[in-house]
Coordinates of C-alpha atoms in Angstrom, one line a residue:
M1 CA 60.5 144.1 50.4
K2 CA 58.9 144.4 46.8
S3 CA 56.5 142.0 45.1
T4 CA 54.1 142.1 42.1
M5 CA 50.3 142.5 42.3
P6 CA 49.4 139.1 40.7
L7 CA 51.4 137.4 43.4
F8 CA 49.7 139.2 46.1
Q9 CA 46.2 138.9 44.5
S10 CA 46.8 135.2 44.1
R11 CA 48.0 134.9 47.7
V12 CA 45.0 137.1 48.9
H13 CA 42.6 134.9 47.0
C14 CA 44.0 131.8 48.6
T15 CA 44.1 133.4 52.0
M16 CA 40.5 134.7 51.9
N17 CA 39.3 131.1 51.5
S18 CA 41.3 129.9 54.5
P19 CA 39.8 129.5 57.9
P20 CA 40.4 132.3 60.4
V21 CA 43.6 132.2 62.5
T22 CA 43.3 133.3 66.1
G23 CA 45.9 135.4 67.9
A24 CA 47.4 138.9 67.6
L25 CA 48.0 140.5 64.2
L26 CA 51.4 140.1 62.8
G27 CA 51.5 143.6 61.2
S28 CA 49.4 146.7 60.9
G29 CA 50.4 147.9 57.4
T30 CA 50.0 151.6 58.1
D31 CA 51.1 154.4 55.7
G32 CA 54.8 155.1 55.7
E33 CA 55.8 151.5 56.5
N34 CA 57.7 149.4 54.0
Y35 CA 54.9 147.1 53.2
P36 CA 53.3 146.7 49.7
Q37 CA 49.8 148.1 49.3
V38 CA 47.0 146.6 47.2
Y39 CA 43.9 148.8 46.7
A40 CA 40.4 147.5 47.2
D41 CA 39.3 148.2 43.6
H42 CA 42.1 146.0 42.2
A43 CA 41.5 143.4 44.7
R44 CA 37.7 143.5 44.1
A45 CA 38.3 143.0 40.4
R46 CA 40.3 139.9 41.1
V47 CA 38.4 138.3 43.9
G48 CA 34.9 139.1 42.5
R49 CA 33.4 140.6 45.7
L50 CA 32.7 144.0 47.2
L51 CA 34.8 145.0 50.1
E52 CA 32.6 146.6 52.7
R53 CA 33.5 148.7 55.7
R54 CA 34.2 146.1 58.2
E55 CA 37.2 144.4 59.8
W56 CA 38.2 140.9 59.0
D57 CA 40.0 138.5 61.2
P58 CA 43.7 138.2 60.3
Y59 CA 44.8 135.4 58.0
T60 CA 48.2 134.0 57.6
L61 CA 50.0 131.8 55.1
S62 CA 53.6 130.8 54.5
L63 CA 55.5 132.7 51.9
G64 CA 59.0 131.3 51.4
G65 CA 60.8 131.6 54.7
Y66 CA 58.3 134.3 56.0
T67 CA 54.7 134.4 57.3
L68 CA 52.2 136.4 55.2
S69 CA 49.5 138.3 57.2
L70 CA 46.3 140.0 55.7
D71 CA 44.3 142.6 57.6
Y72 CA 41.3 144.7 56.4
I73 CA 41.4 148.1 58.1
G74 CA 39.1 150.2 55.7
W75 CA 36.6 149.9 52.9
R76 CA 38.9 151.6 50.4
K77 CA 42.2 149.9 51.2
L78 CA 43.5 146.4 51.8
R79 CA 46.9 146.2 53.1
V80 CA 49.1 143.2 52.7
S81 CA 51.9 143.1 55.2
F82 CA 55.0 140.8 55.4
T83 CA 56.4 140.0 58.8
A84 CA 59.7 138.1 59.1
V85 CA 58.9 135.7 61.9
R86 CA 61.6 133.1 61.7
Q87 CA 63.8 131.2 59.3
T88 CA 62.1 127.9 59.7
S89 CA 64.3 126.3 57.2
R90 CA 67.4 127.5 59.0
L91 CA 66.0 126.5 62.3
T92 CA 65.2 123.1 60.8
D93 CA 68.7 122.9 59.5
V94 CA 70.1 123.9 62.8
A95 CA 67.9 121.4 64.6
T96 CA 68.9 118.8 62.1
D97 CA 72.5 119.6 62.4
L98 CA 72.2 119.7 66.2
S99 CA 70.5 116.3 66.2
S100 CA 73.1 115.0 63.8
L101 CA 75.8 116.4 66.0
L102 CA 74.3 114.9 69.1
T103 CA 73.9 111.6 67.3
Y104 CA 77.5 111.8 66.1
V105 CA 78.7 112.7 69.6
A106 CA 76.6 110.0 71.2
T107 CA 77.9 107.5 68.6
D108 CA 81.5 108.6 69.1
L109 CA 81.0 108.6 72.9
S110 CA 79.5 105.1 72.8
S111 CA 82.3 104.0 70.5
L112 CA 84.9 105.6 72.8
L113 CA 83.3 104.0 75.9
T114 CA 83.2 100.7 74.2
Y115 CA 86.8 101.1 73.1
V116 CA 87.9 102.1 76.6
A117 CA 85.9 99.3 78.2
T118 CA 87.5 96.8 75.8
D119 CA 91.0 98.2 76.4
L120 CA 90.4 98.2 80.2
S121 CA 89.1 94.7 80.1
S122 CA 92.1 93.6 78.0
L123 CA 94.4 95.5 80.4
L124 CA 92.8 93.9 83.5
T125 CA 93.1 90.5 81.8
Y126 CA 96.7 91.1 81.0
V127 CA 97.5 92.3 84.5
A128 CA 95.6 89.4 86.1
T129 CA 97.5 86.9 83.8
D130 CA 100.9 88.5 84.6
L131 CA 100.0 88.6 88.3
T132 CA 99.0 84.9 88.3
S133 CA 102.2 84.0 86.4
L134 CA 104.3 86.1 88.9
L135 CA 102.6 84.5 91.9
T136 CA 103.1 81.1 90.4
D137 CA 106.8 81.8 89.8
V138 CA 107.2 83.2 93.3
S139 CA 105.4 80.2 94.8
T140 CA 107.5 77.8 92.8
N141 CA 110.8 79.6 93.6
L142 CA 109.8 79.8 97.3
T143 CA 109.0 76.1 97.4
S144 CA 112.3 75.3 95.8
L145 CA 114.1 77.6 98.2
L146 CA 112.4 76.1 101.2
T147 CA 113.2 72.6 99.9
D148 CA 116.8 73.6 99.4
V149 CA 117.0 75.1 102.8
A150 CA 115.4 72.1 104.4
T151 CA 117.7 69.8 102.6
N152 CA 120.8 71.8 103.5
L153 CA 119.6 72.2 107.1
T154 CA 119.0 68.4 107.3
S155 CA 122.4 67.8 105.8
L156 CA 124.0 70.4 108.2
L157 CA 122.3 68.9 111.2
T158 CA 123.3 65.4 110.1
D159 CA 126.9 66.6 109.7
V160 CA 126.8 68.4 113.0
S161 CA 125.3 65.4 114.7
T162 CA 127.8 63.1 113.1
N163 CA 130.6 65.4 114.0
H164 CA 129.4 65.8 117.6
I165 CA 129.0 62.1 118.0
S166 CA 132.5 61.6 116.5
L167 CA 133.8 64.3 118.9
L168 CA 132.1 62.8 121.9
T169 CA 133.4 59.4 120.9
D170 CA 136.9 60.7 120.5
V171 CA 136.7 62.5 123.9
A172 CA 135.2 59.4 125.5
T173 CA 137.9 57.2 123.9
D174 CA 140.7 59.6 125.1
L175 CA 139.2 59.8 128.5
I176 CA 138.9 56.1 128.8
S177 CA 142.4 55.7 127.5
L178 CA 143.7 58.3 129.9
L179 CA 141.9 56.9 132.9
T180 CA 143.0 53.4 131.9
D181 CA 146.6 54.5 131.8
Y182 CA 146.3 56.1 135.2
L183 CA 144.0 53.5 136.8
K184 CA 146.5 50.8 135.9
Q185 CA 148.7 52.3 138.5
S186 CA 146.2 54.4 140.4
I187 CA 145.1 53.5 143.9
T188 CA 142.5 56.1 144.8
P189 CA 141.4 59.5 143.4
C190 CA 140.1 62.6 145.2
Y191 CA 138.4 65.8 144.0
Q192 CA 138.8 69.5 144.5
D193 CA 135.7 71.7 143.9
G194 CA 134.7 69.5 141.0
T195 CA 137.3 71.1 138.7
K196 CA 140.4 69.0 139.5
V197 CA 141.0 65.3 140.2
F198 CA 144.0 64.1 142.3
M199 CA 145.2 60.5 141.6
A200 CA 147.5 58.5 143.8
S201 CA 149.2 55.7 141.9
C202 CA 151.8 53.0 142.2
D203 CA 154.4 54.9 140.4
K204 CA 155.0 56.8 143.7
M205 CA 153.5 60.0 142.3
V206 CA 150.3 62.0 142.8
K207 CA 149.0 63.8 139.8
C208 CA 146.4 66.5 139.4
W209 CA 144.1 66.3 136.4
D210 CA 142.6 69.7 135.4
L211 CA 139.2 68.9 133.9
G212 CA 139.0 72.3 132.2
S213 CA 142.2 72.1 130.2
N214 CA 142.4 68.3 130.2
Q215 CA 146.0 68.5 131.4
T216 CA 147.7 66.5 134.1
V217 CA 150.6 67.7 136.3
Q218 CA 152.5 66.0 139.2
V219 CA 151.9 67.6 142.6
A220 CA 153.3 65.1 145.1
Q221 CA 156.1 62.4 145.4
H222 CA 156.7 59.5 147.8
D223 CA 159.4 56.8 148.1
A224 CA 156.9 54.0 147.7
P225 CA 153.6 53.5 146.0
V226 CA 151.0 56.0 147.2
K227 CA 148.0 54.4 148.7
T228 CA 145.6 57.2 149.4
C229 CA 145.1 61.0 148.8
H230 CA 142.5 63.4 150.2
W231 CA 141.8 67.0 149.7
V232 CA 141.7 68.7 153.1
K233 CA 139.8 72.0 153.4
G234 CA 139.9 73.9 156.6
P235 CA 138.6 77.3 157.7
A236 CA 141.9 79.0 157.1
Y237 CA 143.7 76.7 154.6
S238 CA 143.3 73.8 152.2
C239 CA 145.9 71.2 151.1
L240 CA 146.4 67.7 149.7
M241 CA 147.1 64.8 152.1
T242 CA 148.8 61.7 150.7
G243 CA 149.6 58.4 152.5
S244 CA 152.2 56.0 151.2
W245 CA 153.7 52.6 151.8
D246 CA 156.9 54.4 152.7
K247 CA 155.3 54.9 156.1
T248 CA 154.7 58.6 155.8
L249 CA 151.7 60.9 155.7
K250 CA 152.4 64.1 153.8
F251 CA 150.5 67.4 153.4
W252 CA 151.0 69.4 150.2
D253 CA 150.5 72.9 148.9
T254 CA 150.0 72.0 145.2
R255 CA 151.8 75.2 144.2
S256 CA 155.0 73.9 145.8
P257 CA 157.0 70.8 145.0
A258 CA 158.0 70.2 148.7
P259 CA 155.5 69.0 151.3
M260 CA 154.1 71.4 153.9
M261 CA 154.4 68.7 156.6
T262 CA 155.5 65.1 156.9
I263 CA 154.3 62.6 159.6
N264 CA 156.3 59.4 160.0
L265 CA 154.2 56.3 160.8
P266 CA 155.3 53.0 162.2
E267 CA 153.6 51.1 159.4
R268 CA 152.6 51.5 155.8
V269 CA 149.5 53.5 155.1
Y270 CA 146.8 51.3 153.6
C271 CA 143.8 53.7 153.9
A272 CA 143.0 57.0 155.5
D273 CA 140.1 59.4 155.9
V274 CA 139.7 63.1 156.8
V275 CA 137.2 64.4 159.3
T276 CA 136.9 68.1 159.7
A277 CA 136.1 68.9 163.3
Q278 CA 134.6 72.3 164.2
T279 CA 135.6 73.7 167.5
A280 CA 133.5 76.2 169.5

């Protein structure tokens, strides 16, 4: 690196009046190195003092982007050496740019986080609003549905109850009418296993009323009004016994129109009973 003598002499003059700087030398300035040399006689003419044979402490000063170091190594020569230490301006620029970049990144990151937080808050508010609206609609619809079901169920139960009452009334009416018709002529009924009713009547017939099918069928016949009927159940057989004012006692297999047995009596039958005797 080249420089003119006045510049160095001026710099040397300024440096010589500076306080000593401690630390290692920044350069030796020996022969053969690419450092400018300033001889003692030129320097002595400019600085106005005699350079003696002694060593001075190194001095430094800033020269542009470099550091200038002065070192006295002999009474005949004064070497001025330039040592490139660092580009402080560039480091400052880098530091400034880095600080600016970090500030920019921090600002952008803060802005981004604020934006994300705002959007997230807005999204959560929107979701909460929609969820509340949805739950309100579901609750309203469910309440309406339950009300409709309850109303329809009440109506259905009312209709069923009404229909059942009507049906029971009709059955009762028909039963009363049927019984009335038979009882007008009936003398006495008897039962078979709780499923059939045998009715003896003044029309000379004995009829069987099947409670399951609600049907009646004639099962016995006399020549006079029938006064009594009984269901006889023995260990080996069962039959229907009828007594009539025609002075006969007849035993019937209800599956046959003819009596199983007829007993002629001297007088009309007014009443009768059946006692089942068990023999040893």
